[in-house]
């Protein structure tokens, strides 16, 4: 064995560092950070979302809520009269087209230059023509002049009724609330169905012959 003495410790080695004890503020900060860990936040999020009321995130939802809160405002109808104080309305039914002018008067009705009783001989046609006047209670307050073309007498009576209702609304706009429930302002779209090839009429087949 060698008798060489051990070498003294070198001065280059760093002295051991002494750790300082954590202060009270550092302890509270670390406790807060541990409390706000991702797992804790994830567990708290669903509970907060369940308690909080649902808020619309889309712009369309906000617009829908705003429109539901506001009352519906319909387009205002304006009175329309020409220089002679007449109001005009166009009526259609089947293939007939009627042009109707009305003004304040005594209740006379002329169709194509003739009195209504002469042009529409059947009472039911005159009743159809006068339905808007009866609904508005204006049978003896207006003079009516009509020009109607196309179709038959039934279609022409319906066209005059449609045009008369429109002319009444142009003459006195508040009457629309009275005439609309009776569908006097709506064009009647019913018409004869066209004939199909291979059939006698629109749906009627030819007579069957076995031999």
Coordinates of N, CA, C and O in Angstrom, one line a residue, residues 22-208:
X22 N -40.0 28.0 1.7 CA -41.0 28.8 1.0 C -41.8 29.7 1.9 O -42.1 29.4 3.1
X23 N -42.1 30.9 1.4 CA -42.9 31.9 2.2 C -44.3 31.6 2.2 O -44.8 30.7 1.4
X24 N -45.1 32.3 3.0 CA -46.6 32.1 3.0 C -47.3 32.5 1.7 O -48.2 31.8 1.2
X25 N -46.8 33.6 1.0 CA -47.4 34.0 -0.3 C -47.1 32.9 -1.3 O -48.0 32.6 -2.1
X26 N -45.9 32.3 -1.3 CA -45.7 31.3 -2.3 C -46.5 30.1 -2.1 O -47.0 29.4 -3.0
X27 N -46.8 29.7 -0.8 CA -47.7 28.6 -0.5 C -49.1 28.8 -1.0 O -49.7 27.9 -1.6
X28 N -49.6 30.0 -0.8 CA -51.0 30.3 -1.3 C -51.1 30.3 -2.8 O -52.0 29.8 -3.4
X29 N -50.0 30.8 -3.5 CA -50.0 30.8 -4.9 C -50.0 29.4 -5.5 O -50.7 29.1 -6.4
X30 N -49.1 28.5 -4.9 CA -49.1 27.2 -5.3 C -50.4 26.4 -5.1 O -50.8 25.6 -5.9
X31 N -51.0 26.8 -4.0 CA -52.3 26.1 -3.7 C -53.4 26.5 -4.7 O -54.2 25.7 -5.1
X32 N -53.4 27.9 -5.1 CA -54.3 28.3 -6.1 C -54.1 27.7 -7.4 O -55.0 27.3 -8.2
X33 N -52.8 27.5 -7.8 CA -52.5 26.9 -9.1 C -53.0 25.4 -9.1 O -53.5 24.9 -10.1
X34 N -52.8 24.7 -8.0 CA -53.2 23.3 -8.0 C -54.7 23.2 -8.0 O -55.3 22.3 -8.6
X35 N -55.4 24.2 -7.4 CA -56.9 24.2 -7.4 C -57.4 24.4 -8.8 O -58.4 23.9 -9.2
X36 N -56.7 25.3 -9.6 CA -57.1 25.6 -11.0 C -56.4 24.7 -12.0 O -56.0 25.1 -13.1
X37 N -56.3 23.4 -11.6 CA -55.7 22.5 -12.6 C -56.7 22.1 -13.7 O -57.9 22.4 -13.5
X38 N -56.3 21.6 -14.8 CA -57.3 21.3 -15.9 C -58.4 20.3 -15.5 O -59.5 20.5 -16.0
X39 N -58.1 19.4 -14.7 CA -59.1 18.4 -14.3 C -60.2 19.1 -13.5 O -61.4 18.9 -13.7
X40 N -59.8 20.0 -12.6 CA -60.8 20.7 -11.8 C -61.6 21.7 -12.6 O -62.8 21.8 -12.5
X41 N -60.9 22.4 -13.6 CA -61.7 23.3 -14.4 C -62.6 22.5 -15.3 O -63.8 23.0 -15.6
X42 N -62.2 21.3 -15.8 CA -63.1 20.5 -16.6 C -64.3 20.1 -15.9 O -65.4 20.0 -16.4
X43 N -64.1 19.8 -14.6 CA -65.3 19.3 -13.8 C -66.2 20.4 -13.5 O -67.4 20.2 -13.3
X44 N -65.7 21.7 -13.3 CA -66.5 22.8 -13.0 C -67.3 23.3 -14.2 O -68.4 23.9 -14.1
X45 N -66.7 23.2 -15.4 CA -67.3 23.7 -16.6 C -68.7 23.2 -16.9 O -69.7 24.0 -17.1
X46 N -69.0 21.9 -16.9 CA -70.4 21.4 -17.2 C -71.4 22.0 -16.2 O -72.5 22.3 -16.6
X47 N -71.0 22.0 -14.9 CA -72.0 22.5 -13.9 C -72.3 24.0 -14.2 O -73.5 24.4 -14.1
X48 N -71.3 24.8 -14.5 CA -71.6 26.2 -14.8 C -72.4 26.4 -16.1 O -73.3 27.2 -16.1
X49 N -72.1 25.5 -17.1 CA -72.9 25.6 -18.3 C -74.4 25.2 -18.0 O -75.3 25.7 -18.6
X50 N -74.6 24.2 -17.2 CA -76.0 23.8 -16.9 C -76.7 24.9 -16.1 O -77.9 25.1 -16.3
X51 N -76.0 25.6 -15.2 CA -76.7 26.6 -14.4 C -77.0 27.8 -15.3 O -78.0 28.5 -15.1
X52 N -76.0 28.2 -16.1 CA -76.2 29.4 -16.9 C -77.3 29.3 -18.0 O -77.4 28.2 -18.6
X53 N -78.2 30.3 -18.2 CA -79.2 30.2 -19.3 C -78.6 30.2 -20.7 O -77.5 30.7 -20.9
X54 N -79.3 29.5 -21.6 CA -78.8 29.3 -23.0 C -78.8 30.7 -23.7 O -79.9 31.3 -23.7
X55 N -77.8 31.1 -24.3 CA -77.7 32.4 -25.0 C -77.5 32.1 -26.5 O -76.7 31.2 -26.9
X56 N -78.3 32.8 -27.3 CA -78.1 32.6 -28.8 C -76.7 33.1 -29.3 O -76.3 34.2 -29.0
X57 N -76.1 32.2 -29.9 CA -74.7 32.5 -30.4 C -74.8 32.9 -31.9 O -73.8 33.5 -32.4
X58 N -75.8 32.5 -32.6 CA -75.9 32.7 -34.0 C -76.6 34.0 -34.3 O -77.6 34.3 -33.6
X59 N -76.3 34.7 -35.4 CA -77.0 36.0 -35.7 C -78.4 35.7 -36.1 O -79.3 36.5 -35.9
X60 N -78.6 34.6 -36.8 CA -80.0 34.2 -37.2 C -80.9 34.0 -36.1 O -82.1 34.4 -36.1
X61 N -80.4 33.4 -35.0 CA -81.3 33.2 -33.8 C -81.7 34.6 -33.2 O -82.8 34.8 -32.7
X62 N -80.7 35.5 -33.2 CA -81.0 36.8 -32.6 C -82.1 37.5 -33.5 O -83.0 38.2 -33.0
X63 N -81.9 37.4 -34.8 CA -82.9 38.0 -35.7 C -84.3 37.4 -35.5 O -85.3 38.1 -35.6
X64 N -84.3 36.1 -35.3 CA -85.6 35.4 -35.1 C -86.3 35.9 -33.8 O -87.5 36.1 -33.8
X65 N -85.5 36.1 -32.8 CA -86.1 36.5 -31.5 C -86.6 38.0 -31.7 O -87.6 38.3 -31.2
X66 N -85.8 38.8 -32.4 CA -86.3 40.2 -32.6 C -87.6 40.3 -33.4 O -88.5 41.0 -33.1
X67 N -87.7 39.4 -34.5 CA -88.8 39.4 -35.3 C -90.1 38.9 -34.6 O -91.2 39.3 -34.8
X68 N -89.9 37.9 -33.7 CA -91.0 37.4 -32.9 C -91.5 38.4 -31.9 O -92.7 38.4 -31.6
X69 N -90.6 39.2 -31.4 CA -91.0 40.2 -30.4 C -91.8 41.4 -31.1 O -92.7 41.9 -30.5
X70 N -91.5 41.7 -32.3 CA -92.1 42.8 -33.0 C -93.4 42.4 -33.7 O -93.5 41.3 -34.2
X71 N -94.5 43.2 -33.6 CA -95.7 42.8 -34.3 C -95.6 42.9 -35.8 O -94.8 43.6 -36.3
X72 N -96.4 42.0 -36.5 CA -96.3 42.0 -38.0 C -97.1 43.2 -38.5 O -98.2 43.5 -38.2
X73 N -96.5 44.0 -39.4 CA -97.1 45.2 -40.0 C -97.3 44.9 -41.5 O -96.3 44.6 -42.2
X74 N -98.5 44.9 -41.9 CA -98.8 44.7 -43.3 C -98.7 46.0 -44.1 O -98.7 47.1 -43.6
X75 N -98.6 45.8 -45.4 CA -98.4 46.9 -46.3 C -99.7 47.8 -46.3 O -100.8 47.3 -46.5
X76 N -99.5 49.1 -46.2 CA -100.6 50.0 -46.1 C -101.1 50.2 -47.5 O -100.4 50.5 -48.5
X77 N -102.5 50.1 -47.7 CA -103.1 50.4 -48.9 C -103.5 51.9 -49.1 O -103.9 52.5 -48.1
X78 N -103.3 52.4 -50.3 CA -103.5 53.8 -50.5 C -104.7 54.0 -51.4 O -105.0 53.2 -52.3
X79 N -105.4 55.1 -51.2 CA -106.6 55.4 -52.1 C -106.1 55.8 -53.5 O -105.2 56.6 -53.6
X80 N -106.7 55.3 -54.5 CA -106.3 55.6 -55.9 C -107.6 56.1 -56.6 O -108.5 55.3 -56.8
X81 N -107.5 57.3 -57.1 CA -108.6 57.9 -57.9 C -108.0 58.7 -59.1 O -106.9 59.3 -58.9
X82 N -108.7 58.7 -60.2 CA -108.2 59.5 -61.3 C -108.8 60.9 -61.3 O -109.4 61.3 -60.3
X83 N -108.6 61.7 -62.3 CA -109.0 63.1 -62.3 C -110.5 63.2 -62.3 O -111.0 64.2 -61.8
X84 N -111.2 62.2 -62.7 CA -112.7 62.2 -62.7 C -113.3 61.6 -61.4 O -114.5 61.4 -61.3
X85 N -112.4 61.3 -60.4 CA -112.9 60.7 -59.1 C -113.2 59.3 -59.2 O -113.9 58.8 -58.3
X86 N -112.7 58.6 -60.2 CA -113.0 57.1 -60.4 C -111.9 56.3 -59.9 O -110.7 56.7 -60.0
X87 N -112.2 55.1 -59.4 CA -111.2 54.1 -59.0 C -111.4 52.9 -59.9 O -112.5 52.6 -60.4
X88 N -110.2 52.3 -60.2 CA -110.2 51.2 -61.2 C -109.7 49.9 -60.6 O -108.9 49.9 -59.7
X89 N -110.3 48.8 -61.2 CA -109.9 47.4 -60.8 C -110.0 46.5 -61.9 O -110.9 46.5 -62.7
X90 N -109.0 45.6 -62.1 CA -109.0 44.5 -63.1 C -109.4 43.2 -62.4 O -108.8 42.8 -61.4
X91 N -110.4 42.5 -63.1 CA -110.8 41.2 -62.5 C -110.7 40.1 -63.6 O -110.8 40.4 -64.8
X92 N -110.4 38.9 -63.1 CA -110.2 37.8 -64.0 C -110.9 36.5 -63.4 O -110.9 36.3 -62.2
X93 N -111.5 35.8 -64.3 CA -112.1 34.5 -64.0 C -112.2 33.6 -65.2 O -112.7 34.1 -66.2
X94 N -111.7 32.4 -65.1 CA -111.6 31.5 -66.3 C -110.9 32.2 -67.4 O -109.7 32.7 -67.2
X95 N -111.5 32.4 -68.5 CA -110.9 33.1 -69.7 C -111.4 34.5 -69.8 O -111.1 35.2 -70.8
X96 N -112.2 35.0 -68.9 CA -112.8 36.4 -69.0 C -111.9 37.4 -68.2 O -111.3 37.1 -67.2
X97 N -111.8 38.6 -68.8 CA -111.1 39.7 -68.2 C -112.0 40.9 -68.1 O -112.5 41.3 -69.2
X98 N -112.1 41.5 -67.0 CA -113.0 42.6 -66.8 C -112.3 43.8 -66.3 O -111.4 43.7 -65.5
X99 N -112.6 45.0 -66.8 CA -112.1 46.3 -66.4 C -113.3 47.0 -65.7 O -114.3 47.2 -66.4
X100 N -113.1 47.5 -64.5 CA -114.2 48.0 -63.7 C -113.8 49.4 -63.2 O -112.7 49.6 -62.7
X101 N -114.6 50.4 -63.4 CA -114.5 51.7 -62.9 C -115.7 52.0 -62.0 O -116.8 51.7 -62.4
X102 N -115.4 52.7 -60.9 CA -116.6 53.1 -60.0 C -116.3 54.5 -59.5 O -115.1 54.9 -59.3
X103 N -117.4 55.1 -59.2 CA -117.3 56.5 -58.6 C -118.6 56.7 -57.7 O -119.5 55.9 -57.8
X104 N -118.6 57.7 -57.0 CA -119.8 58.0 -56.1 C -121.0 58.3 -57.0 O -120.9 59.0 -58.0
X105 N -122.1 57.7 -56.7 CA -123.3 57.9 -57.5 C -124.5 57.3 -56.8 O -124.6 57.3 -55.5
X106 N -125.4 56.7 -57.6 CA -126.7 56.3 -57.0 C -126.9 54.8 -57.1 O -128.0 54.3 -56.8
X107 N -125.9 54.0 -57.6 CA -126.0 52.6 -57.6 C -126.3 52.0 -59.0 O -126.7 50.8 -59.1
X108 N -126.0 52.7 -60.1 CA -126.2 52.2 -61.4 C -125.0 51.3 -61.8 O -123.9 51.6 -61.5
X109 N -125.3 50.2 -62.5 CA -124.3 49.3 -63.0 C -124.5 49.1 -64.5 O -125.6 48.6 -64.9
X110 N -123.5 49.4 -65.3 CA -123.5 49.1 -66.7 C -122.4 48.2 -67.1 O -121.2 48.5 -66.7
X111 N -122.7 47.2 -68.0 CA -121.7 46.3 -68.4 C -121.7 46.3 -70.0 O -122.7 46.1 -70.6
X112 N -120.5 46.7 -70.5 CA -120.4 46.8 -72.0 C -121.4 47.7 -72.6 O -122.0 47.4 -73.7
X113 N -121.7 48.8 -71.9 CA -122.6 49.8 -72.5 C -124.1 49.5 -72.2 O -125.0 50.2 -72.7
X114 N -124.4 48.4 -71.6 CA -125.8 48.0 -71.3 C -126.0 47.8 -69.8 O -125.1 47.6 -69.1
X115 N -127.3 47.9 -69.5 CA -127.7 47.7 -68.1 C -127.4 46.3 -67.6 O -127.4 45.4 -68.4
X116 N -127.1 46.1 -66.4 CA -126.7 44.8 -65.9 C -127.9 43.8 -66.0 O -127.6 42.6 -66.3
X117 N -129.1 44.2 -65.9 CA -130.2 43.3 -66.0 C -130.4 42.9 -67.5 O -130.9 41.8 -67.7
X118 N -129.9 43.7 -68.4 CA -130.0 43.3 -69.8 C -128.8 42.4 -70.2 O -129.0 41.4 -70.9
X119 N -127.7 42.7 -69.8 CA -126.5 41.9 -70.1 C -126.5 40.6 -69.4 O -126.2 39.5 -70.0
X120 N -126.7 40.6 -68.1 CA -126.8 39.3 -67.3 C -128.2 39.0 -67.0 O -128.8 39.6 -66.1
X121 N -128.9 38.2 -67.9 CA -130.3 37.9 -67.7 C -130.6 37.0 -66.5 O -131.7 37.2 -65.9
X122 N -129.7 36.2 -66.2 CA -130.0 35.2 -65.0 C -129.8 35.9 -63.7 O -128.7 36.6 -63.5
X123 N -130.7 35.8 -62.8 CA -130.6 36.5 -61.5 C -129.3 36.0 -60.7 O -128.7 36.8 -60.0
X124 N -128.9 34.7 -60.9 CA -127.8 34.3 -60.1 C -126.5 35.0 -60.5 O -125.6 35.2 -59.7
X125 N -126.4 35.3 -61.8 CA -125.2 36.1 -62.3 C -125.2 37.5 -61.7 O -124.1 38.0 -61.3
X126 N -126.3 38.1 -61.6 CA -126.4 39.5 -61.0 C -126.1 39.4 -59.5 O -125.5 40.3 -59.0
X127 N -126.5 38.3 -58.9 CA -126.2 38.1 -57.5 C -124.7 38.0 -57.3 O -124.1 38.6 -56.3
X128 N -124.0 37.2 -58.1 CA -122.6 37.0 -58.0 C -121.9 38.4 -58.2 O -120.9 38.7 -57.5
X129 N -122.4 39.1 -59.2 CA -121.7 40.4 -59.5 C -121.8 41.4 -58.3 O -120.9 42.2 -58.0
X130 N -122.9 41.4 -57.6 CA -123.2 42.3 -56.5 C -122.7 41.9 -55.1 O -122.9 42.6 -54.1
X131 N -122.1 40.7 -55.0 CA -121.6 40.2 -53.7 C -120.6 41.2 -53.0 O -120.8 41.4 -51.8
X132 N -119.6 41.7 -53.7 CA -118.8 42.7 -53.0 C -119.5 43.9 -52.5 O -119.2 44.4 -51.4
X133 N -120.4 44.4 -53.2 CA -121.2 45.6 -52.8 C -122.0 45.3 -51.6 O -122.1 46.1 -50.6
X134 N -122.6 44.1 -51.5 CA -123.4 43.7 -50.3 C -122.5 43.5 -49.1 O -122.9 43.9 -48.0
X135 N -121.3 43.0 -49.3 CA -120.4 42.8 -48.2 C -119.9 44.1 -47.6 O -119.8 44.3 -46.4
X136 N -119.7 45.1 -48.5 CA -119.3 46.4 -48.1 C -120.4 47.4 -47.8 O -120.2 48.5 -47.3
X137 N -121.7 46.9 -48.0 CA -122.8 47.8 -47.7 C -122.8 49.1 -48.5 O -123.0 50.2 -48.0
X138 N -122.5 48.9 -49.8 CA -122.4 50.1 -50.7 C -123.3 49.9 -51.9 O -123.0 50.4 -53.0
X139 N -124.5 49.3 -51.8 CA -125.3 49.0 -53.0 C -125.8 50.2 -53.7 O -126.0 50.2 -54.9
X140 N -126.1 51.3 -53.0 CA -126.8 52.5 -53.5 C -125.9 53.7 -53.5 O -126.4 54.8 -53.6
X141 N -124.6 53.5 -53.3 CA -123.7 54.7 -53.1 C -122.7 54.9 -54.3 O -122.0 55.9 -54.3
X142 N -122.7 53.9 -55.2 CA -121.6 53.9 -56.2 C -122.2 53.6 -57.6 O -123.1 52.8 -57.7
X143 N -121.7 54.3 -58.6 CA -122.0 54.0 -60.0 C -120.9 53.2 -60.6 O -119.7 53.6 -60.4
X144 N -121.2 52.1 -61.3 CA -120.2 51.2 -61.8 C -120.3 51.1 -63.3 O -121.4 50.9 -63.8
X145 N -119.1 51.2 -64.0 CA -119.0 51.0 -65.4 C -118.0 49.8 -65.7 O -116.9 49.9 -65.2
X146 N -118.5 48.8 -66.4 CA -117.6 47.6 -66.7 C -117.4 47.4 -68.1 O -118.3 47.7 -69.0
X147 N -116.3 46.9 -68.5 CA -116.0 46.4 -69.8 C -115.3 45.0 -69.7 O -114.3 44.9 -69.0
X148 N -116.0 44.0 -70.2 CA -115.6 42.6 -70.0 C -115.5 41.9 -71.3 O -116.3 42.1 -72.2
X149 N -114.4 41.1 -71.5 CA -114.2 40.4 -72.7 C -113.8 38.9 -72.4 O -113.2 38.7 -71.4
X150 N -114.1 38.0 -73.3 CA -113.6 36.6 -73.2 C -114.5 35.8 -72.3 O -115.2 36.2 -71.4
X151 N -114.5 34.4 -72.6 CA -115.3 33.5 -71.7 C -116.8 33.6 -72.0 O -117.3 34.3 -72.9
X152 N -117.5 32.9 -71.1 CA -118.9 33.0 -71.1 C -119.5 33.9 -70.1 O -118.8 34.6 -69.4
X153 N -120.8 33.9 -69.9 CA -121.5 34.8 -69.0 C -121.1 34.5 -67.5 O -120.9 35.4 -66.7
X154 N -120.9 33.2 -67.2 CA -120.6 32.8 -65.8 C -119.2 33.3 -65.5 O -118.9 33.9 -64.4
X155 N -118.2 33.1 -66.4 CA -116.9 33.6 -66.2 C -116.8 35.1 -66.2 O -116.1 35.7 -65.4
X156 N -117.6 35.8 -67.0 CA -117.6 37.2 -67.0 C -118.2 37.8 -65.8 O -117.7 38.8 -65.2
X157 N -119.2 37.2 -65.2 CA -119.8 37.6 -63.9 C -118.7 37.5 -62.8 O -118.6 38.4 -62.0
X158 N -118.0 36.4 -62.8 CA -117.0 36.3 -61.8 C -115.8 37.3 -62.0 O -115.3 37.8 -61.0
X159 N -115.5 37.6 -63.2 CA -114.4 38.5 -63.5 C -114.9 39.9 -63.1 O -114.1 40.7 -62.5
X160 N -116.1 40.3 -63.3 CA -116.6 41.6 -62.9 C -116.6 41.7 -61.4 O -116.3 42.7 -60.8
X161 N -117.0 40.6 -60.7 CA -117.0 40.6 -59.2 C -115.6 40.8 -58.7 O -115.4 41.6 -57.7
X162 N -114.6 40.1 -59.3 CA -113.2 40.3 -58.8 C -112.7 41.7 -59.1 O -112.1 42.4 -58.2
X163 N -113.0 42.3 -60.3 CA -112.6 43.7 -60.5 C -113.3 44.7 -59.7 O -112.7 45.7 -59.3
X164 N -114.6 44.4 -59.4 CA -115.3 45.3 -58.5 C -114.8 45.4 -57.1 O -114.7 46.4 -56.5
X165 N -114.4 44.2 -56.6 CA -113.8 44.2 -55.2 C -112.5 44.9 -55.2 O -112.2 45.7 -54.2
X166 N -111.6 44.8 -56.2 CA -110.4 45.5 -56.3 C -110.6 47.0 -56.4 O -109.9 47.8 -55.8
X167 N -111.6 47.4 -57.2 CA -111.9 48.8 -57.3 C -112.4 49.4 -56.0 O -112.1 50.6 -55.7
X168 N -113.2 48.6 -55.3 CA -113.7 49.1 -54.0 C -112.6 49.4 -53.0 O -112.6 50.4 -52.3
X169 N -111.5 48.5 -53.0 CA -110.4 48.7 -52.1 C -109.6 49.9 -52.6 O -109.1 50.7 -51.7
X170 N -109.5 50.2 -53.9 CA -108.8 51.4 -54.3 C -109.6 52.6 -54.0 O -109.0 53.7 -53.7
X171 N -110.9 52.5 -54.0 CA -111.8 53.7 -53.7 C -111.8 54.0 -52.2 O -111.7 55.1 -51.7
X172 N -111.8 52.9 -51.4 CA -111.9 53.0 -49.9 C -111.0 51.9 -49.3 O -111.5 50.8 -49.1
X173 N -109.7 52.2 -49.0 CA -108.8 51.1 -48.6 C -109.3 50.3 -47.3 O -109.0 49.1 -47.2
X174 N -109.9 51.0 -46.3 CA -110.3 50.2 -45.2 C -111.3 49.0 -45.5 O -111.5 48.1 -44.7
X175 N -111.9 49.1 -46.7 CA -112.8 48.0 -47.0 C -112.1 46.6 -47.3 O -112.8 45.6 -47.3
X176 N -110.8 46.7 -47.4 CA -110.0 45.4 -47.6 C -110.3 44.4 -46.4 O -110.3 43.2 -46.6
X177 N -110.4 44.9 -45.2 CA -110.6 44.1 -44.1 C -112.0 43.4 -44.1 O -112.2 42.3 -43.6
X178 N -112.9 44.0 -44.8 CA -114.3 43.5 -45.0 C -114.3 42.5 -46.1 O -115.0 41.4 -46.0
X179 N -113.6 42.8 -47.2 CA -113.7 42.0 -48.4 C -112.8 40.8 -48.4 O -113.0 39.8 -49.1
X180 N -111.7 40.9 -47.7 CA -110.7 39.8 -47.7 C -111.2 38.5 -47.1 O -110.9 37.4 -47.7
X181 N -111.9 38.5 -46.0 CA -112.4 37.2 -45.5 C -113.3 36.5 -46.4 O -113.4 35.2 -46.4
X182 N -114.1 37.2 -47.2 CA -114.9 36.5 -48.2 C -114.2 36.1 -49.5 O -114.9 35.6 -50.4
X183 N -112.9 36.3 -49.6 CA -112.1 35.9 -50.7 C -112.5 36.7 -52.0 O -112.3 36.1 -53.1
X184 N -113.0 37.9 -51.9 CA -113.4 38.6 -53.0 C -112.2 39.2 -53.7 O -112.2 39.5 -54.9
X185 N -111.1 39.4 -53.0 CA -109.9 40.0 -53.6 C -108.9 38.9 -54.2 O -107.9 39.2 -54.8
X186 N -109.3 37.6 -54.0 CA -108.5 36.5 -54.5 C -109.0 36.1 -55.9 O -110.2 35.9 -56.1
X187 N -108.0 35.9 -56.8 CA -108.4 35.4 -58.1 C -108.8 34.0 -58.1 O -108.0 33.1 -57.6
X188 N -110.0 33.6 -58.5 CA -110.4 32.2 -58.5 C -109.7 31.5 -59.7 O -110.0 31.7 -60.8
X189 N -108.8 30.6 -59.3 CA -108.0 29.9 -60.3 C -108.7 28.6 -60.9 O -108.1 27.9 -61.7
X190 N -109.9 28.3 -60.5 CA -110.5 27.1 -61.0 C -110.9 27.3 -62.5 O -111.3 28.3 -62.9
X191 N -110.6 26.3 -63.2 CA -110.9 26.3 -64.7 C -111.1 24.9 -65.2 O -110.7 23.9 -64.5
X192 N -111.6 24.7 -66.4 CA -111.8 23.4 -66.9 C -110.5 22.7 -67.2 O -109.6 23.3 -67.8
X193 N -110.4 21.5 -66.8 CA -109.1 20.7 -67.1 C -109.0 20.4 -68.5 O -110.0 20.0 -69.2
X194 N -107.8 20.5 -69.1 CA -107.6 20.3 -70.5 C -107.9 18.8 -70.9 O -107.7 17.9 -70.1
X195 N -108.3 18.6 -72.1 CA -108.5 17.2 -72.6 C -107.1 16.6 -72.8 O -106.2 17.2 -73.3
X196 N -107.1 15.3 -72.6 CA -105.8 14.5 -72.8 C -106.0 13.6 -74.0 O -107.1 13.2 -74.3
X197 N -104.9 13.3 -74.7 CA -104.9 12.4 -75.8 C -105.1 11.0 -75.3 O -104.7 10.6 -74.3
X198 N -105.9 10.2 -76.2 CA -106.2 8.9 -75.8 C -107.4 8.8 -74.9 O -107.8 7.7 -74.4
X199 N -108.0 10.0 -74.6 CA -109.2 10.0 -73.7 C -110.3 10.9 -74.4 O -110.0 11.8 -75.2
X200 N -111.5 10.6 -74.0 CA -112.6 11.4 -74.6 C -112.7 12.8 -74.1 O -113.0 13.7 -74.8
X201 N -112.4 13.0 -72.8 CA -112.3 14.3 -72.2 C -111.0 14.4 -71.3 O -110.1 13.7 -71.6
X202 N -111.1 15.2 -70.3 CA -109.9 15.3 -69.4 C -109.5 14.0 -68.8 O -108.4 13.6 -68.7
X203 N -110.6 13.2 -68.3 CA -110.3 11.9 -67.6 C -111.3 10.8 -68.1 O -111.0 9.7 -67.8
X204 N -112.3 11.2 -68.9 CA -113.3 10.2 -69.4 C -112.7 9.4 -70.5 O -112.1 10.0 -71.4
X205 N -112.7 8.1 -70.3 CA -112.2 7.2 -71.4 C -113.3 7.0 -72.4 O -114.5 7.2 -72.2
X206 N -112.8 6.5 -73.6 CA -113.7 6.1 -74.6 C -114.5 4.9 -74.2 O -114.1 4.1 -73.3
X207 N -115.7 4.7 -74.8 CA -116.5 3.5 -74.4 C -115.8 2.2 -74.8 O -115.3 2.1 -75.9
X208 N -115.8 1.3 -73.9 CA -115.1 0.0 -74.1 C -115.9 -0.9 -75.0 O -117.2 -1.0 -74.8

